[in-house]
PDB file of C-alpha atoms in Angstrom:
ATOM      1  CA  UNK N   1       0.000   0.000   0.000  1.00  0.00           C
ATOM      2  CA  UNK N   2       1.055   3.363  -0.944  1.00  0.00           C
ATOM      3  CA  UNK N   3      -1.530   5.204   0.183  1.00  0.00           C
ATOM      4  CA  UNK N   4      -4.676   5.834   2.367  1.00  0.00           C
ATOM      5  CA  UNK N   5      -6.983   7.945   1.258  1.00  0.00           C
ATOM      6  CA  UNK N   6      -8.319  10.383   3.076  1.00  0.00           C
ATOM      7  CA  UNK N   7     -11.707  11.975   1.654  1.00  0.00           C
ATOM      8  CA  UNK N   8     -12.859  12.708  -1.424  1.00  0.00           C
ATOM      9  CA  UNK N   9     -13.063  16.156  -2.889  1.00  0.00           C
ATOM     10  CA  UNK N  10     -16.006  17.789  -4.938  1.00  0.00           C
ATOM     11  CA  UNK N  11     -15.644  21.507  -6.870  1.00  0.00           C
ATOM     12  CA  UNK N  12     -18.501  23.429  -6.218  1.00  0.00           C
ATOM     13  CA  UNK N  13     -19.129  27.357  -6.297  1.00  0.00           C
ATOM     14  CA  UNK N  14     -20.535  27.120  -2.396  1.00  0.00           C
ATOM     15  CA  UNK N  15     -18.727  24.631   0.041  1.00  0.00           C
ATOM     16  CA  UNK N  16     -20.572  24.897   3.266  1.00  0.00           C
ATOM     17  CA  UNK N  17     -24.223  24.423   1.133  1.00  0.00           C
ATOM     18  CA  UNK N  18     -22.775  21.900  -0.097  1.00  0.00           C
ATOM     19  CA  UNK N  19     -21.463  20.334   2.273  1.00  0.00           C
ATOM     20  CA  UNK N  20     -24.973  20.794   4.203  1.00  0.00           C
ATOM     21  CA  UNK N  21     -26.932  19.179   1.164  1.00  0.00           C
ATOM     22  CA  UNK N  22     -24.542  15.958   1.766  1.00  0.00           C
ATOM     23  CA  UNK N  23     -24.990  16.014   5.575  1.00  0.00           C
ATOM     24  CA  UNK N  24     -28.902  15.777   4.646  1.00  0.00           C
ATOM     25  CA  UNK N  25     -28.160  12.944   2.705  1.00  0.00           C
ATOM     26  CA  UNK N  26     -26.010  11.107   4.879  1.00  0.00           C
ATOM     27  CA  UNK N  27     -25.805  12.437   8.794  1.00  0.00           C
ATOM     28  CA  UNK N  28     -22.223  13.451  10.221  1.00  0.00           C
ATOM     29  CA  UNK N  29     -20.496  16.629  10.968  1.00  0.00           C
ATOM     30  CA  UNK N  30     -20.078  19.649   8.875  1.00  0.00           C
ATOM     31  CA  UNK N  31     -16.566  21.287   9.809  1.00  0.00           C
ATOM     32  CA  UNK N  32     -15.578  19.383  12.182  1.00  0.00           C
ATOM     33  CA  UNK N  33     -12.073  20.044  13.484  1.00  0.00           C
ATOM     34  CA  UNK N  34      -9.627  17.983  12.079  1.00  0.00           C
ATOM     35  CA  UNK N  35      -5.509  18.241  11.976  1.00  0.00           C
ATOM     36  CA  UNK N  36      -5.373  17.488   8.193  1.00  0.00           C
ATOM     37  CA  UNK N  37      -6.718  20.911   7.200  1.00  0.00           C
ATOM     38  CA  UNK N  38      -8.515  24.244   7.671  1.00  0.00           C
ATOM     39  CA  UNK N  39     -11.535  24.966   7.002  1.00  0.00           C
ATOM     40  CA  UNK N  40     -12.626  28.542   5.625  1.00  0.00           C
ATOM     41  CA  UNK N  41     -15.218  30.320   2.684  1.00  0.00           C
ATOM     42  CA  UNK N  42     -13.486  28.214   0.657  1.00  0.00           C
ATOM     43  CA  UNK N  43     -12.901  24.545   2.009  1.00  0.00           C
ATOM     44  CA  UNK N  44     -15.700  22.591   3.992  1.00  0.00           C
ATOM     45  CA  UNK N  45     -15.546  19.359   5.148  1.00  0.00           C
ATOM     46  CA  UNK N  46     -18.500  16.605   6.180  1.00  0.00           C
ATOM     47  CA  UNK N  47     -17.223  13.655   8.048  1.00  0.00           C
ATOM     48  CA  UNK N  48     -19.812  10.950   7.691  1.00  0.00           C
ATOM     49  CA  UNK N  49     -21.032   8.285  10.448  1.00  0.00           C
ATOM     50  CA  UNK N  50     -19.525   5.609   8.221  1.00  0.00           C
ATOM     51  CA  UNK N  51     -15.779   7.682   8.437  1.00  0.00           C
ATOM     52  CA  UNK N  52     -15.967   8.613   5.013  1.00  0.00           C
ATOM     53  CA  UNK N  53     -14.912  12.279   4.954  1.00  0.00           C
ATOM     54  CA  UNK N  54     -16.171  14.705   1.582  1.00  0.00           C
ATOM     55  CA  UNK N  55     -14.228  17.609   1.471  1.00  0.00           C
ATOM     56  CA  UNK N  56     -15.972  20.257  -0.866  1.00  0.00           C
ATOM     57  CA  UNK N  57     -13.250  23.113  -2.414  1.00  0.00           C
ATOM     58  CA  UNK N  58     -14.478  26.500  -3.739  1.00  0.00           C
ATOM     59  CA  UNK N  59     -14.130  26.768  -7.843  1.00  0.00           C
ATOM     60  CA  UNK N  60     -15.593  29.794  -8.946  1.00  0.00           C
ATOM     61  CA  UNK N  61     -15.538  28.916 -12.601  1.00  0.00           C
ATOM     62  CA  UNK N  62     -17.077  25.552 -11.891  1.00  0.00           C
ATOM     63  CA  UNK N  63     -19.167  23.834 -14.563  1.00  0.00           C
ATOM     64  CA  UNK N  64     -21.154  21.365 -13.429  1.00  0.00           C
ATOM     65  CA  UNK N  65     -21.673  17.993 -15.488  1.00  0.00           C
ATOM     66  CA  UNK N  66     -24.702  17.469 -18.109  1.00  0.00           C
ATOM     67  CA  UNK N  67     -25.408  14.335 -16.985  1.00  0.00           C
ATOM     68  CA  UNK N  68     -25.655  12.163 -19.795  1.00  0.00           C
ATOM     69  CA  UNK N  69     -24.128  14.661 -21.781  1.00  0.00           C
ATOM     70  CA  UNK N  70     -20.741  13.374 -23.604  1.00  0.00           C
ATOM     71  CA  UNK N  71     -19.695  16.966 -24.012  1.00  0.00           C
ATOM     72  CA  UNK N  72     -19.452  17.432 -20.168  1.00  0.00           C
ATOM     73  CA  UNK N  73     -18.925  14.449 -18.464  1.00  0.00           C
ATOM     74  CA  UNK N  74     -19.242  13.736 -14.664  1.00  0.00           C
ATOM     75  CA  UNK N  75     -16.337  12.517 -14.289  1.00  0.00           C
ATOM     76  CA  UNK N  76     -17.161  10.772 -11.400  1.00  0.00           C
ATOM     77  CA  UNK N  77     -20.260  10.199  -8.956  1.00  0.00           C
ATOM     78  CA  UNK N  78     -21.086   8.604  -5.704  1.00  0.00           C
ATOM     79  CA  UNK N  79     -23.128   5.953  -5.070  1.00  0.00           C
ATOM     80  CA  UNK N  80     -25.299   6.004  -2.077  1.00  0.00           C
ATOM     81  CA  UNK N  81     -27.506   3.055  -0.457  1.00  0.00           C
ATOM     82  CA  UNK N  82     -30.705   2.825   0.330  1.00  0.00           C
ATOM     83  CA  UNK N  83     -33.272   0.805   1.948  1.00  0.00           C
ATOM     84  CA  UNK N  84     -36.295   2.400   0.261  1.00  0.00           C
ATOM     85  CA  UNK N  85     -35.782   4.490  -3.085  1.00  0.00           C
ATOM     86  CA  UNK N  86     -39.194   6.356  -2.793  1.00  0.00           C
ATOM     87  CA  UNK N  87     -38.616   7.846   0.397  1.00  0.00           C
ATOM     88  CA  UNK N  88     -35.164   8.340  -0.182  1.00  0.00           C
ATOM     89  CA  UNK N  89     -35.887  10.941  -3.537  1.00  0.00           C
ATOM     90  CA  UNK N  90     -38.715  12.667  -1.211  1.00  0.00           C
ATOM     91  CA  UNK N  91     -36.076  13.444   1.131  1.00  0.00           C
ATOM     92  CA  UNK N  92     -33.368  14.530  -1.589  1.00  0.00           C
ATOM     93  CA  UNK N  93     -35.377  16.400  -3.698  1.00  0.00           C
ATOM     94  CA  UNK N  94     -36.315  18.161  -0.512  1.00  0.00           C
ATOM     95  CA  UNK N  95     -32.886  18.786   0.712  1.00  0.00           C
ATOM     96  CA  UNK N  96     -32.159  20.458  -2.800  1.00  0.00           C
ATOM     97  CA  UNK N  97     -31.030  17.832  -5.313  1.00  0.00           C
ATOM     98  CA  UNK N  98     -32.533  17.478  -8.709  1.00  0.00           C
ATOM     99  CA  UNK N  99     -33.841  14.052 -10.134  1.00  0.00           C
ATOM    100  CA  UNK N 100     -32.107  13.373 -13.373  1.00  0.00           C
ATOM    101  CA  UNK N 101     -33.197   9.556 -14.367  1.00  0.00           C
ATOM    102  CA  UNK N 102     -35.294   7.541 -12.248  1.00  0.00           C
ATOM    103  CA  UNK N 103     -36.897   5.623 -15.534  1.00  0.00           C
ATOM    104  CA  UNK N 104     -36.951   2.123 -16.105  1.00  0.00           C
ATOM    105  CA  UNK N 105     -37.712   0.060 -12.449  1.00  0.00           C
ATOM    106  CA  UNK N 106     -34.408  -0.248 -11.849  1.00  0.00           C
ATOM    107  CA  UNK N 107     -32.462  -0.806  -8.463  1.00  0.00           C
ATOM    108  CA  UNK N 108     -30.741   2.485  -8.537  1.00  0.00           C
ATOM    109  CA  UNK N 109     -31.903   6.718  -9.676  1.00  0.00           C
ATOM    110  CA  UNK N 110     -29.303   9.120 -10.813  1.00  0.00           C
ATOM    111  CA  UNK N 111     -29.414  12.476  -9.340  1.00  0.00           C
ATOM    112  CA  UNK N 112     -27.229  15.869  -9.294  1.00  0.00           C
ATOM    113  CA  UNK N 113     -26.339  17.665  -6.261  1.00  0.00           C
ATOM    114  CA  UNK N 114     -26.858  21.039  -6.041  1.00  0.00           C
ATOM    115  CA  UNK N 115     -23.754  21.831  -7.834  1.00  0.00           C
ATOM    116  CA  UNK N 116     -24.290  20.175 -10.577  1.00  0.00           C
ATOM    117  CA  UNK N 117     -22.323  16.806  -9.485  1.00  0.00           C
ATOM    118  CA  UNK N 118     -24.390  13.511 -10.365  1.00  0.00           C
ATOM    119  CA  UNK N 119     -24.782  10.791  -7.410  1.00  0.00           C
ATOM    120  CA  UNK N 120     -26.940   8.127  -7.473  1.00  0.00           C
ATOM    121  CA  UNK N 121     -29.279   6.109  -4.824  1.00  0.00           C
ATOM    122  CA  UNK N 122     -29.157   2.308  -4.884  1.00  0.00           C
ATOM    123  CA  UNK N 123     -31.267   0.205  -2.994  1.00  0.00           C
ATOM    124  CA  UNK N 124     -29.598  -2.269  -0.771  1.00  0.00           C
TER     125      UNK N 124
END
């Protein structure tokens, strides 16, 4: 092993709404004091139940994806689980997220954040 990773980090024009909207979605601390870094206007952090830490960093030119746009790709996404995928897209659509496919009867929805960043919910 090289390396341990230590959270994963999402451009976004607003950090701390951001990292709120993700706290809604899955509990944990916004900001909460840790030696690896500083927080300010321009770096939040949300440091989940499960120890997963999201770090969200302040891009004022950010783009967000088009989600399934080629042209602008998401580059990445997160994939949350779920026991119940109704109740779970009442509560994000709530909390500010946007529902981008939930065709088909699949297992699983695609979303975006508010930011722009696409996520998905997948029933466990």
């Amino acid at each position: 092993m090289i390396a341990e990773l230590q959270c994963v980090v999402l451009d976004c024009p607003e950090p701390q709404s951001l990292a709120e909207f993700y706290r809604s979605l899955l509990g944990g601390n916004v900001n909460q004091q840790d030696r690896r870094w500083a927080v300010d206007e321009s770096w939040a952090t949300l440091h989940t139940p499960s120890g997963l830490v999201l770090a969200f960093q302040r891009a004022p030119d950010h783009l967000p994806p088009r989600w399934p746009d080629p042209t602008r790709p998401q580059q990445f996404h997160l994939d949350l689980g779920v026991p119940d995928l109704d109740r779970a897209q009442e509560e994000v659509l709530a909390a500010g997220g946007t529902l981008l496919d939930g065709s088909g009867g699949r297992g699983w929805r695609v979303y975006a954040d508010p930011a722009g960043h696409p996520f998905c919910l997948v029933r466990h």
